[in-house]
Coordinates of C-alpha atoms in Angstrom, one line a residue:
M1 CA 13.4 -136.1 32.2
L2 CA 12.2 -133.5 34.7
A3 CA 10.8 -130.1 33.8
K4 CA 13.8 -128.5 35.4
E5 CA 16.2 -130.5 33.1
L6 CA 14.1 -129.5 30.1
S7 CA 14.3 -125.9 31.0
E8 CA 18.1 -126.0 30.9
E9 CA 17.9 -126.9 27.2
V10 CA 15.8 -123.8 26.4
E11 CA 16.4 -120.4 27.9
T12 CA 13.6 -119.8 30.4
Q13 CA 12.9 -117.4 33.3
P14 CA 12.8 -118.8 36.9
L15 CA 9.0 -118.2 37.0
D16 CA 8.6 -120.2 33.8
Q17 CA 10.7 -123.1 35.2
A18 CA 8.6 -123.1 38.4
L19 CA 5.4 -123.1 36.4
M20 CA 6.5 -126.1 34.3
E21 CA 7.3 -128.0 37.4
W22 CA 3.9 -127.1 38.9
L23 CA 2.0 -128.2 35.7
V24 CA 3.8 -131.5 35.5
K25 CA 3.6 -132.2 39.3
N26 CA -0.1 -131.5 39.4
G27 CA -0.9 -133.6 36.3
H28 CA -2.0 -130.7 34.0
I29 CA 0.6 -131.5 31.3
K30 CA 2.6 -134.6 30.4
Q31 CA 6.4 -134.5 30.5
E32 CA 6.7 -135.6 26.9
D33 CA 4.2 -132.9 25.7
L34 CA 6.2 -130.2 27.5
A35 CA 9.4 -131.4 26.0
R36 CA 7.9 -131.2 22.5
A37 CA 6.6 -127.7 23.2
L38 CA 10.0 -126.4 24.4
K39 CA 11.7 -127.8 21.3
V40 CA 9.1 -126.2 19.0
K41 CA 9.6 -122.9 20.8
D42 CA 13.3 -123.1 20.5
V43 CA 13.3 -124.1 16.8
Q44 CA 10.8 -121.3 15.9
N45 CA 12.8 -118.9 18.1
N46 CA 9.4 -117.9 19.5
Q47 CA 9.5 -114.8 21.7
D48 CA 6.2 -115.4 23.5
H49 CA 6.3 -115.9 27.2
L50 CA 6.2 -119.7 28.0
P51 CA 2.7 -119.5 29.7
G52 CA 1.2 -117.8 26.6
F53 CA 2.9 -120.3 24.3
L54 CA 1.5 -123.3 26.2
I55 CA -2.0 -121.7 26.0
K56 CA -1.6 -121.0 22.3
L57 CA -0.6 -124.7 21.7
G58 CA -3.7 -125.8 23.7
L59 CA -1.5 -127.8 26.1
A60 CA -2.9 -125.9 29.1
S61 CA -5.9 -123.7 29.6
D62 CA -5.4 -120.0 30.6
V63 CA -7.3 -120.8 33.9
T64 CA -4.9 -123.6 34.8
V65 CA -1.9 -121.4 33.9
A66 CA -3.3 -118.5 36.1
E67 CA -3.9 -120.8 39.0
G68 CA -0.3 -122.2 38.7
L69 CA 1.3 -118.8 38.5
S70 CA -0.7 -117.6 41.5
A71 CA 0.3 -120.7 43.5
I72 CA 4.1 -120.3 42.8
S73 CA 4.4 -116.5 42.7
G74 CA 2.1 -115.5 45.5
Y75 CA 0.4 -112.9 43.3
P76 CA -3.4 -112.7 44.1
L77 CA -5.6 -114.0 41.2
I78 CA -8.2 -111.5 40.2
K79 CA -11.1 -112.9 38.2
L80 CA -13.4 -111.0 35.8
S81 CA -16.2 -110.8 38.4
E82 CA -13.8 -108.9 40.7
Y83 CA -12.9 -106.3 38.1
P84 CA -14.3 -102.8 39.1
E85 CA -17.4 -101.8 37.3
L86 CA -15.9 -98.6 36.0
I87 CA -12.3 -98.6 34.7
E88 CA -10.8 -95.3 33.7
R89 CA -9.0 -95.6 30.4
G90 CA -5.4 -94.4 30.5
E91 CA -4.7 -92.4 27.4
Y92 CA -1.0 -93.0 27.6
L93 CA -1.5 -96.7 27.0
S94 CA -2.0 -98.1 23.5
F95 CA -4.4 -100.9 22.6
R96 CA -1.7 -102.8 20.8
F97 CA 0.7 -102.7 23.8
L98 CA -2.0 -104.0 26.2
K99 CA -3.1 -106.8 23.9
E100 CA 0.5 -107.9 23.2
H101 CA 1.4 -108.1 26.9
H102 CA -2.1 -109.2 28.1
L103 CA -2.5 -106.6 30.8
L104 CA -5.0 -104.0 31.9
P105 CA -4.9 -101.1 34.5
L106 CA -7.8 -101.6 36.9
S107 CA -7.4 -98.4 38.9
E108 CA -5.0 -95.7 39.7
D109 CA -4.5 -92.9 42.2
D110 CA -1.8 -90.2 42.6
G111 CA 1.1 -92.5 43.0
R112 CA 0.0 -96.1 42.1
I113 CA -1.5 -98.2 39.4
D114 CA -3.2 -101.5 40.1
L115 CA -2.4 -103.7 37.0
V116 CA -4.0 -107.0 36.2
M117 CA -1.6 -109.2 34.1
A118 CA -1.7 -112.6 32.6
Y119 CA 2.0 -113.0 33.2
P120 CA 3.4 -111.2 36.3
G121 CA 7.0 -112.0 35.2
D122 CA 6.8 -109.4 32.4
D123 CA 9.2 -106.9 33.9
F124 CA 9.5 -105.0 30.7
A125 CA 5.8 -104.2 30.6
I126 CA 5.8 -103.1 34.2
R127 CA 8.8 -100.8 33.7
A128 CA 7.3 -99.4 30.5
I129 CA 4.0 -98.5 32.3
E130 CA 5.8 -97.0 35.2
M131 CA 7.9 -94.8 32.9
A132 CA 4.9 -93.7 30.9
S133 CA 2.7 -92.9 33.9
G134 CA 5.3 -91.8 36.4
K135 CA 3.6 -94.1 39.0
V136 CA 4.4 -97.3 40.8
V137 CA 2.7 -100.5 39.4
R138 CA 1.1 -102.9 41.8
P139 CA 0.7 -106.1 39.7
F140 CA -2.2 -108.6 40.1
L141 CA -2.6 -111.9 38.2
G142 CA -5.5 -112.4 35.7
I143 CA -6.8 -115.1 33.4
Q144 CA -5.5 -114.3 29.9
S145 CA -8.8 -114.6 28.0
E146 CA -10.6 -112.4 30.6
V147 CA -7.9 -109.7 30.5
D148 CA -7.9 -109.7 26.6
D149 CA -11.7 -109.4 26.5
A150 CA -11.7 -106.5 29.0
V151 CA -9.0 -104.7 27.0
E152 CA -11.0 -105.2 23.8
E153 CA -14.1 -103.8 25.4
L154 CA -12.4 -100.8 26.9
Y155 CA -9.7 -99.9 24.3
G156 CA -10.6 -101.8 21.2
E157 CA -13.6 -101.8 18.9
G158 CA -15.6 -104.1 21.2
K159 CA -15.5 -107.0 18.7
S160 CA -15.8 -110.5 19.9
Q161 CA -13.3 -113.2 19.0
M162 CA -15.8 -114.8 16.7
G163 CA -16.5 -111.5 15.1
K164 CA -12.8 -111.1 14.3
I165 CA -12.6 -114.6 12.8
L166 CA -15.7 -114.0 10.7
E167 CA -14.1 -110.9 9.2
E168 CA -11.5 -113.1 7.6
V169 CA -14.1 -115.2 5.8
D170 CA -15.2 -114.2 2.4
G171 CA -19.0 -114.5 2.6
S172 CA -19.5 -114.8 -1.2
E173 CA -17.0 -117.7 -1.3
A174 CA -18.7 -119.3 1.7
A175 CA -22.1 -119.2 0.1
N176 CA -21.1 -121.5 -2.8
D177 CA -22.1 -124.9 -1.4
T178 CA -22.7 -126.9 -4.5
D179 CA -19.1 -127.9 -5.3
I180 CA -17.9 -130.6 -2.9
E181 CA -14.3 -130.0 -3.7
H182 CA -14.6 -126.3 -3.3
L183 CA -16.4 -126.9 0.0
K184 CA -13.6 -129.2 1.2
D185 CA -11.1 -126.6 0.3
L186 CA -13.1 -123.9 2.2
A187 CA -13.5 -126.1 5.2
S188 CA -9.7 -126.6 5.3
E189 CA -8.9 -122.8 5.1
A190 CA -7.5 -121.0 8.2
P191 CA -10.6 -118.9 9.1
V192 CA -13.0 -121.8 9.1
V193 CA -10.5 -124.0 11.0
R194 CA -10.1 -121.2 13.6
L195 CA -13.8 -120.7 13.8
V196 CA -14.5 -124.4 14.6
N197 CA -11.5 -124.5 17.0
F198 CA -12.9 -121.4 18.7
L199 CA -16.3 -123.1 19.2
L200 CA -14.6 -126.2 20.7
N201 CA -12.3 -124.2 23.0
K202 CA -15.2 -122.0 24.1
A203 CA -17.2 -125.1 25.0
I204 CA -14.4 -126.5 27.1
E205 CA -14.0 -123.1 28.9
M206 CA -17.7 -123.1 29.7
K207 CA -17.6 -126.8 30.8
A208 CA -20.3 -127.6 28.3
S209 CA -21.3 -131.3 27.8
D210 CA -22.7 -130.8 24.2
I211 CA -22.4 -128.5 21.3
H212 CA -25.5 -128.1 19.1
I213 CA -25.1 -126.6 15.6
E214 CA -28.5 -126.2 13.9
C215 CA -29.2 -124.8 10.4
F216 CA -32.2 -122.7 9.6
E217 CA -33.3 -120.8 6.5
A218 CA -31.9 -117.4 7.5
R219 CA -29.4 -118.3 10.3
I220 CA -27.2 -120.9 11.9
R221 CA -27.8 -121.5 15.6
V222 CA -25.0 -122.5 18.1
R223 CA -26.0 -123.7 21.5
Y224 CA -24.0 -125.2 24.4
R225 CA -25.5 -127.5 27.0
V226 CA -24.0 -126.2 30.2
D227 CA -25.0 -127.8 33.5
G228 CA -27.8 -129.7 31.7
V229 CA -29.4 -126.6 30.2
L230 CA -29.0 -125.3 26.6
Q231 CA -27.6 -121.8 26.2
D232 CA -27.6 -119.7 23.0
M233 CA -24.1 -118.5 21.9
E234 CA -22.9 -116.0 19.4
S235 CA -23.6 -117.6 16.0
P236 CA -21.8 -117.3 12.7
A237 CA -23.4 -116.0 9.5
S238 CA -25.8 -118.5 7.8
N239 CA -23.8 -118.7 4.6
L240 CA -21.0 -120.5 6.6
K241 CA -23.2 -123.4 7.7
D242 CA -22.0 -125.8 5.0
A243 CA -18.3 -124.9 5.5
I244 CA -18.6 -125.4 9.3
V245 CA -20.5 -128.7 9.0
S246 CA -18.0 -129.9 6.4
R247 CA -15.1 -129.0 8.7
I248 CA -16.5 -131.0 11.5
K249 CA -17.2 -133.9 9.2
I250 CA -13.6 -133.9 8.0
M251 CA -12.4 -133.9 11.6
A252 CA -14.7 -136.9 12.4
N253 CA -13.7 -138.8 9.2
L254 CA -17.3 -138.6 7.8
D255 CA -18.4 -138.3 4.2
I256 CA -19.0 -134.6 3.4
A257 CA -20.7 -135.5 0.2
E258 CA -23.5 -137.4 2.0
R259 CA -26.1 -135.0 3.2
R260 CA -29.2 -137.2 3.0
L261 CA -28.5 -139.7 5.7
P262 CA -27.5 -139.4 9.4
Q263 CA -23.8 -140.1 10.2
D264 CA -21.9 -140.8 13.4
G265 CA -18.2 -140.3 14.1
R266 CA -15.6 -139.4 16.6
I267 CA -13.0 -136.7 17.0
K268 CA -9.9 -137.1 19.2
L269 CA -8.2 -133.9 20.2
K270 CA -6.0 -132.5 22.9
I271 CA -7.7 -129.4 24.2
H272 CA -6.2 -127.4 27.1
G273 CA -3.8 -130.2 27.8
K274 CA -6.5 -132.8 28.2
D275 CA -7.2 -135.7 25.8
S276 CA -10.7 -135.0 24.5
D277 CA -13.1 -137.4 22.8
L278 CA -15.9 -135.8 20.8
R279 CA -18.8 -138.0 19.7
V280 CA -20.3 -136.4 16.5
S281 CA -23.8 -137.0 15.2
T282 CA -25.2 -135.4 12.1
I283 CA -28.8 -135.6 10.8
P284 CA -30.3 -134.0 7.6
T285 CA -32.8 -131.2 8.2
L286 CA -34.9 -128.9 6.0
Y287 CA -32.2 -126.2 5.6
G288 CA -29.0 -128.2 6.1
E289 CA -27.5 -130.6 8.6
S290 CA -27.9 -130.5 12.4
V291 CA -24.7 -131.4 14.2
V292 CA -24.4 -132.4 17.9
M293 CA -21.0 -133.0 19.5
R294 CA -20.8 -134.7 22.9
L295 CA -17.6 -133.7 24.7
L296 CA -15.9 -136.3 26.8
I297 CA -12.8 -134.9 28.6
K298 CA -10.3 -137.4 30.0
D299 CA -9.6 -136.2 33.5
D300 CA -7.0 -137.9 35.7
N301 CA -8.7 -136.6 38.8
V302 CA -10.7 -139.5 40.3
L303 CA -13.9 -138.4 41.9
Q304 CA -15.0 -139.8 45.3
L305 CA -18.7 -140.6 46.0
S306 CA -18.9 -137.8 48.6
E307 CA -17.8 -135.3 45.9
L308 CA -20.7 -136.4 43.6
G309 CA -23.2 -135.2 46.2
F310 CA -24.5 -138.2 48.0
E311 CA -25.5 -137.9 51.7
E312 CA -22.5 -138.3 54.0
R313 CA -24.4 -140.8 56.1
D314 CA -24.9 -142.9 53.0
I315 CA -21.2 -143.1 52.1
P316 CA -20.4 -146.0 54.5
R317 CA -23.3 -147.9 53.1
F318 CA -22.1 -147.2 49.5
N319 CA -18.6 -148.5 50.4
E320 CA -20.1 -151.6 52.0
V321 CA -22.3 -152.3 49.0
F322 CA -19.5 -152.0 46.5
S323 CA -17.2 -154.2 48.5
V324 CA -19.4 -157.3 48.2
P325 CA -17.7 -160.1 46.2
H326 CA -20.8 -160.9 44.1
G327 CA -24.3 -159.7 43.3
M328 CA -25.8 -157.0 41.2
I329 CA -25.8 -153.2 41.8
L330 CA -27.9 -150.9 39.6
V331 CA -27.7 -147.1 39.0
T332 CA -31.0 -145.7 37.7
G333 CA -32.2 -142.4 36.4
P334 CA -33.1 -140.7 33.1
T335 CA -30.6 -139.8 30.3
G336 CA -28.1 -137.2 31.5
S337 CA -28.5 -137.9 35.2
G338 CA -24.8 -138.8 35.8
K339 CA -25.3 -142.6 36.0
S340 CA -22.1 -143.3 34.1
T341 CA -20.0 -141.0 36.3
T342 CA -21.3 -142.8 39.4
L343 CA -20.4 -146.2 37.9
Y344 CA -16.9 -145.0 36.8
T345 CA -16.3 -143.6 40.3
A346 CA -17.2 -147.0 41.7
L347 CA -15.0 -148.7 39.2
H348 CA -12.0 -146.6 40.2
S349 CA -12.4 -147.8 43.8
L350 CA -12.7 -151.4 42.7
N351 CA -9.8 -151.2 40.2
T352 CA -7.0 -152.9 42.2
G353 CA -4.5 -155.5 41.3
E354 CA -6.5 -158.3 42.9
R355 CA -9.5 -157.8 40.6
K356 CA -10.1 -158.3 36.9
I357 CA -12.7 -155.9 35.6
I358 CA -14.4 -156.1 32.2
T359 CA -17.0 -153.7 30.9
V360 CA -19.4 -153.8 27.9
E361 CA -20.4 -150.3 26.9
D362 CA -22.2 -148.4 24.1
P363 CA -20.3 -146.2 23.7
V364 CA -17.1 -146.4 25.8
E365 CA -17.3 -142.9 27.3
Y366 CA -14.1 -142.9 29.5
Q367 CA -11.0 -145.0 29.1
V368 CA -9.9 -146.5 32.5
E369 CA -6.4 -147.8 32.9
G370 CA -6.4 -151.4 34.0
V371 CA -10.0 -152.1 33.0
N372 CA -10.8 -154.2 29.9
Q373 CA -13.4 -152.2 28.1
I374 CA -15.5 -153.6 25.2
Q375 CA -17.3 -151.4 22.7
V376 CA -20.5 -153.1 21.4
K377 CA -20.9 -153.3 17.6
P378 CA -24.4 -154.6 16.6
S379 CA -23.5 -154.4 12.9
I380 CA -21.1 -157.3 13.3
G381 CA -23.1 -159.2 15.9
L382 CA -21.2 -157.9 19.0
T383 CA -24.2 -157.0 21.2
F384 CA -24.4 -156.7 25.0
A385 CA -25.8 -160.3 25.2
S386 CA -23.2 -161.9 22.9
A387 CA -20.3 -160.0 24.6
L388 CA -21.5 -161.1 28.1
R389 CA -21.6 -164.7 27.1
S390 CA -17.9 -164.5 26.2
I391 CA -17.0 -162.4 29.2
V392 CA -17.9 -165.0 31.8
R393 CA -15.2 -167.3 30.3
Q394 CA -12.6 -164.6 30.8
D395 CA -12.6 -165.2 34.6
P396 CA -13.6 -161.6 35.6
D397 CA -14.3 -160.5 39.2
V398 CA -16.3 -157.4 38.2
I399 CA -18.5 -156.9 35.2
M400 CA -20.0 -153.6 34.2
V401 CA -22.8 -153.5 31.6
G402 CA -23.6 -150.1 30.1
E403 CA -27.4 -150.6 30.3
L404 CA -30.0 -153.4 30.9
R405 CA -31.9 -152.9 27.7
D406 CA -33.6 -156.2 27.2
L407 CA -34.6 -159.5 28.9
E408 CA -31.7 -161.5 27.4
T409 CA -29.0 -159.1 28.7
S410 CA -30.7 -158.9 32.1
K411 CA -30.9 -162.7 32.5
I412 CA -27.2 -163.1 31.7
C413 CA -26.4 -160.4 34.3
V414 CA -28.5 -162.1 36.9
Q415 CA -26.8 -165.4 36.1
S416 CA -23.4 -163.9 36.3
A417 CA -24.2 -162.4 39.7
L418 CA -25.4 -165.8 40.8
T419 CA -22.1 -167.5 39.8
G420 CA -19.9 -165.3 41.9
H421 CA -19.4 -162.0 39.9
L422 CA -20.1 -158.5 40.9
V423 CA -22.2 -156.9 38.2
L424 CA -22.7 -153.2 37.8
S425 CA -25.2 -151.7 35.4
T426 CA -27.7 -148.9 34.7
L427 CA -31.5 -148.8 34.2
H428 CA -33.9 -146.1 33.0
T429 CA -36.4 -145.8 35.9
N430 CA -37.7 -142.9 38.0
D431 CA -36.6 -144.1 41.4
A432 CA -35.0 -147.0 43.2
A433 CA -38.2 -148.9 44.1
S434 CA -39.5 -148.6 40.5
S435 CA -36.4 -150.5 39.3
V436 CA -37.5 -153.7 41.0
T437 CA -40.9 -153.6 39.4
R438 CA -39.3 -152.9 36.0
L439 CA -37.1 -155.9 36.2
L440 CA -40.0 -158.1 37.3
E441 CA -42.1 -156.8 34.4
M442 CA -39.2 -157.6 32.0
G443 CA -39.4 -161.2 33.1
I444 CA -36.8 -161.7 35.8
E445 CA -38.0 -164.3 38.3
D446 CA -38.6 -162.8 41.8
F447 CA -36.6 -165.5 43.6
L448 CA -33.6 -164.8 41.3
L449 CA -33.9 -161.0 41.9
T450 CA -33.9 -161.4 45.7
S451 CA -30.8 -163.7 45.4
T452 CA -28.7 -161.4 43.3
L453 CA -29.8 -157.7 43.7
R454 CA -27.7 -156.0 46.4
A455 CA -28.6 -152.3 46.0
I456 CA -30.1 -149.7 43.7
V457 CA -28.9 -146.1 43.4
A458 CA -31.4 -143.6 41.9
Q459 CA -30.1 -140.1 41.1
R460 CA -30.6 -136.8 39.3
L461 CA -28.3 -133.9 38.6
V462 CA -29.2 -130.4 39.9
R463 CA -27.3 -127.2 39.1
V464 CA -25.1 -125.7 41.9
L465 CA -25.7 -122.1 42.8
C466 CA -22.8 -119.7 41.9
P467 CA -21.1 -118.9 45.2
E468 CA -20.2 -115.5 44.0
C469 CA -23.8 -114.2 43.5
R470 CA -26.3 -116.4 45.2
E471 CA -28.9 -114.7 47.4
S472 CA -30.5 -116.0 50.6
Y473 CA -34.1 -115.3 51.5
T474 CA -36.7 -116.5 54.1
P475 CA -39.4 -118.6 52.5
S476 CA -43.1 -117.9 53.1
A477 CA -45.2 -120.1 55.3
D478 CA -47.0 -121.5 52.2
E479 CA -43.6 -122.4 50.6
I480 CA -42.4 -124.2 53.8
R481 CA -45.7 -126.1 54.0
E482 CA -45.7 -127.0 50.3
Y483 CA -42.2 -128.5 50.4
D484 CA -42.3 -129.9 54.0
L485 CA -39.2 -128.0 54.8
D486 CA -39.9 -127.8 58.6
K487 CA -39.4 -131.5 58.9
L488 CA -35.8 -131.2 57.7
V489 CA -34.6 -128.6 60.3
E490 CA -34.5 -128.7 64.1
K491 CA -37.6 -127.4 65.8
G492 CA -37.4 -123.7 66.3
A493 CA -34.5 -123.2 63.9
G494 CA -34.9 -120.6 61.2
I495 CA -35.4 -121.8 57.6
K496 CA -33.4 -120.1 54.9
L497 CA -33.4 -120.8 51.1
Y498 CA -31.3 -119.4 48.3
R499 CA -32.0 -118.2 44.8
A500 CA -29.9 -117.6 41.7
K501 CA -28.9 -114.0 40.7
G502 CA -26.3 -114.2 37.9
C503 CA -22.9 -112.5 37.5
R504 CA -20.0 -112.5 35.0
Q505 CA -18.4 -115.4 36.8
C506 CA -21.3 -117.7 36.0
H507 CA -22.2 -116.1 32.6
D508 CA -25.3 -114.6 34.2
T509 CA -26.9 -118.0 34.8
G510 CA -26.7 -118.0 38.6
Y511 CA -25.4 -121.5 38.5
K512 CA -21.9 -123.1 38.2
G513 CA -21.6 -126.9 38.0
R514 CA -23.9 -129.7 39.0
V515 CA -24.2 -132.1 41.9
V516 CA -26.1 -135.4 42.5
I517 CA -29.3 -135.7 44.5
G518 CA -29.9 -139.4 45.0
E519 CA -31.2 -142.3 47.1
L520 CA -29.6 -145.6 48.0
L521 CA -31.9 -148.6 48.4
V522 CA -30.0 -151.5 50.0
L523 CA -32.0 -154.8 49.9
N524 CA -32.6 -156.3 53.3
D525 CA -35.0 -159.1 54.5
A526 CA -37.9 -156.7 54.6
V527 CA -37.5 -155.5 51.1
R528 CA -36.8 -159.0 49.8
S529 CA -40.0 -160.2 51.4
K530 CA -42.0 -157.5 49.6
I531 CA -40.4 -158.4 46.3
L532 CA -41.4 -162.1 46.8
E533 CA -44.9 -160.8 47.5
R534 CA -44.9 -159.0 44.2
A535 CA -45.6 -155.7 46.0
D536 CA -45.8 -152.5 44.0
A537 CA -43.3 -149.7 43.9
G538 CA -45.1 -147.7 46.6
A539 CA -45.0 -150.6 49.1
L540 CA -41.3 -151.2 48.4
R541 CA -40.6 -147.5 48.8
K542 CA -42.4 -147.4 52.2
V543 CA -40.4 -150.4 53.5
A544 CA -37.1 -148.8 52.3
Y545 CA -37.9 -145.6 54.1
E546 CA -38.6 -147.5 57.3
S547 CA -35.2 -149.2 56.8
G548 CA -33.5 -145.8 56.8
M549 CA -33.3 -144.8 53.2
T550 CA -33.1 -141.1 52.5
S551 CA -35.3 -140.2 49.6
M552 CA -34.1 -138.3 46.6
Y553 CA -36.5 -135.5 47.3
E554 CA -35.3 -135.1 50.9
N555 CA -31.6 -135.2 49.7
G556 CA -32.5 -132.4 47.3
C557 CA -34.3 -130.3 49.8
R558 CA -31.4 -130.6 52.3
K559 CA -29.1 -129.2 49.6
A560 CA -31.5 -126.3 49.0
L561 CA -31.5 -125.5 52.7
Q562 CA -27.6 -125.7 52.7
G563 CA -27.4 -123.2 49.8
V564 CA -26.0 -125.7 47.4
T565 CA -28.9 -125.4 45.0
T566 CA -32.4 -123.8 44.8
I567 CA -35.7 -125.5 45.6
D568 CA -36.9 -124.7 42.1
E569 CA -33.9 -126.6 40.7
V570 CA -34.8 -129.6 42.9
M571 CA -38.4 -129.6 41.6
R572 CA -37.2 -129.1 38.0
V573 CA -35.5 -132.5 38.0
Y574 CA -37.6 -134.4 40.5
D575 CA -40.5 -136.2 39.0
G576 CA -42.4 -137.1 42.2
G577 CA -42.0 -140.8 42.6
E578 CA -43.6 -140.6 46.1

C-alpha cells in the first residue's frame, strides 16, 4: 500500500500527502508504521497537523520532517543559528497561540512579517497573524524544537523542557527510595517516564553515542558523549536519582531491587522513526547506581569508505584488499576509534548473493540483513574460539571476528585464512606496524602470518569543525616547523589552518560530527621479508612508508589543512607511533 493510498483513508492536506510519500521514498519511515499512525490519528480524531503528530509519536525527528517539508514545498529552511540575535516581541501575539502553532515572527517592517513556522501549510495561523498585524506574512520553514525553544525564551517563562517535566514530579514522593514497590510505581508514573524519554530523545538529537547518569551525594549528573567528548547536560534534582535509575532498569528488564551488583541489559526502542538498541550497564557507587547507556541506531544508509575519511588515493587499494578471496584483514585502534564501523562498511560491500558471511561478535552492535551474526555467551561456553570451530563447518566465504583477544582465537583465524576464507577482525594496537609485532608476541608463527595477513588498517576518530563557525588563521613559523606542515603543501603555497569557535548550531562546541584519520598497510614482499626477519615496528613502518603508505599523522594534518578539523584535534587523538 502506497502513502498516497493511505492518505485517501484519512483526510489529509496535499502537503501532508507529499510529505508522507517523501518520508517513505527516502527510507525515513516504514509503510506499515505510517499506516498505523494514520489509523491512530483517525480513531483519536486527533486535530494535530500530520507532521507534528508523526514527531509526537517518535516516528520521525523534527529535523527530518523539516528537511522533507523544505524539499517538497520549496520554503527555505531557517535553522536556529540563522535566527536574528534580536527579535522584537509582537505584543499582539499570545504565547499560547505561538506554542500551539509552532511559529515565531523573526522580523517585521511597515508592511511585512517574516515568520518561521514548523508547518508552512498552516493557512489558519498565517491568516490570523495577518489580520492581527495588518501586515503580509512571508513564511519560512523551521525545525519544531528550535522554534518552540525560541518562543519559550522570548514569550514564555524561559523554562527548559526538563524544568517543565520536573515541575510535575512531587519531590517528597521521589525522595522515598526504601520501598521497592513504591519506587516501581514512581518509575512508571508519567513525569518520570517523560523525563527518561526526554533524556533519550535529547541524546538522539545531539547524536550522542553514550548517556552517563551518575549519582553523587547532593546531585545527579547527566552527561552525553558527543563526538567522543563528554558534555554536561541539564540535570534533574538529586532526589529523583532512584526513580530515574529504576525506570531505566524496568525498560532494560533488570532487577530494580538489586543495587549491590553490576547489571547489564538492553533496551529496544523506536526513536525518531529509527530502530534503536541501547546497551545498559549499571554499577553500584557510594551514593547510588551509575548508569551508562550506549546508543546504537540502526541506519539504513550504508556508508562508503570515502565517507569515513580515508585518503582518496587509498580507496582503490581498500577495494583491492577487500576483494581478495582469502586471507586476513585487521582494523586496529583504541576503543571508540570507529573500528566496528569500518568493518561493517566493508561487510556491506562484501554482502552479495554469491558469498556466505558469518560473524562472531561481543556484542552484536548492528544487525545486517543477509549476514549470519553470532552473539558470544561465555556463561554457556559459547566463546569466540568455540564459535569459530563450528563456523568453519558452515561453509562460509567471509568470517568476521569481533576482536582477536587471545592466542587460541588468533590461531583459528589464521588457520581459517589459510584454508580459503576471508577473515576480518580488530586488534587493540597503536598503529598498523605495531599490529604485526603484537601478533608475533601473542605466539603466531611468522611464516603463518606472512602467508595469511593481507592488510592492516589503523585509525582514530577526530572531530569535524562546524562549517557554520570555523575560523581560519595563518600558523606561526614555529607551528609550521613543529608539525612539518610545509612538507604537505606545494612549495611557495600559503599555509592556512582552522580553529573551533562555537555557535548555536554546534551547541557552542565548535565541532559537529567525526571523521576517520587512518593508514593502510598492505603487505608486500618487502614487508613480509621484514616480518620473517622479526624486525621491530619501527623498521616495518619505514618499509611501509617506502612502499607508499600514507601515515595516520599525515592523513590528519592534511585534514587540518583542508579545514576538516584542527591540528589540536589531530594531536589529541594521535599518540605518536613514529
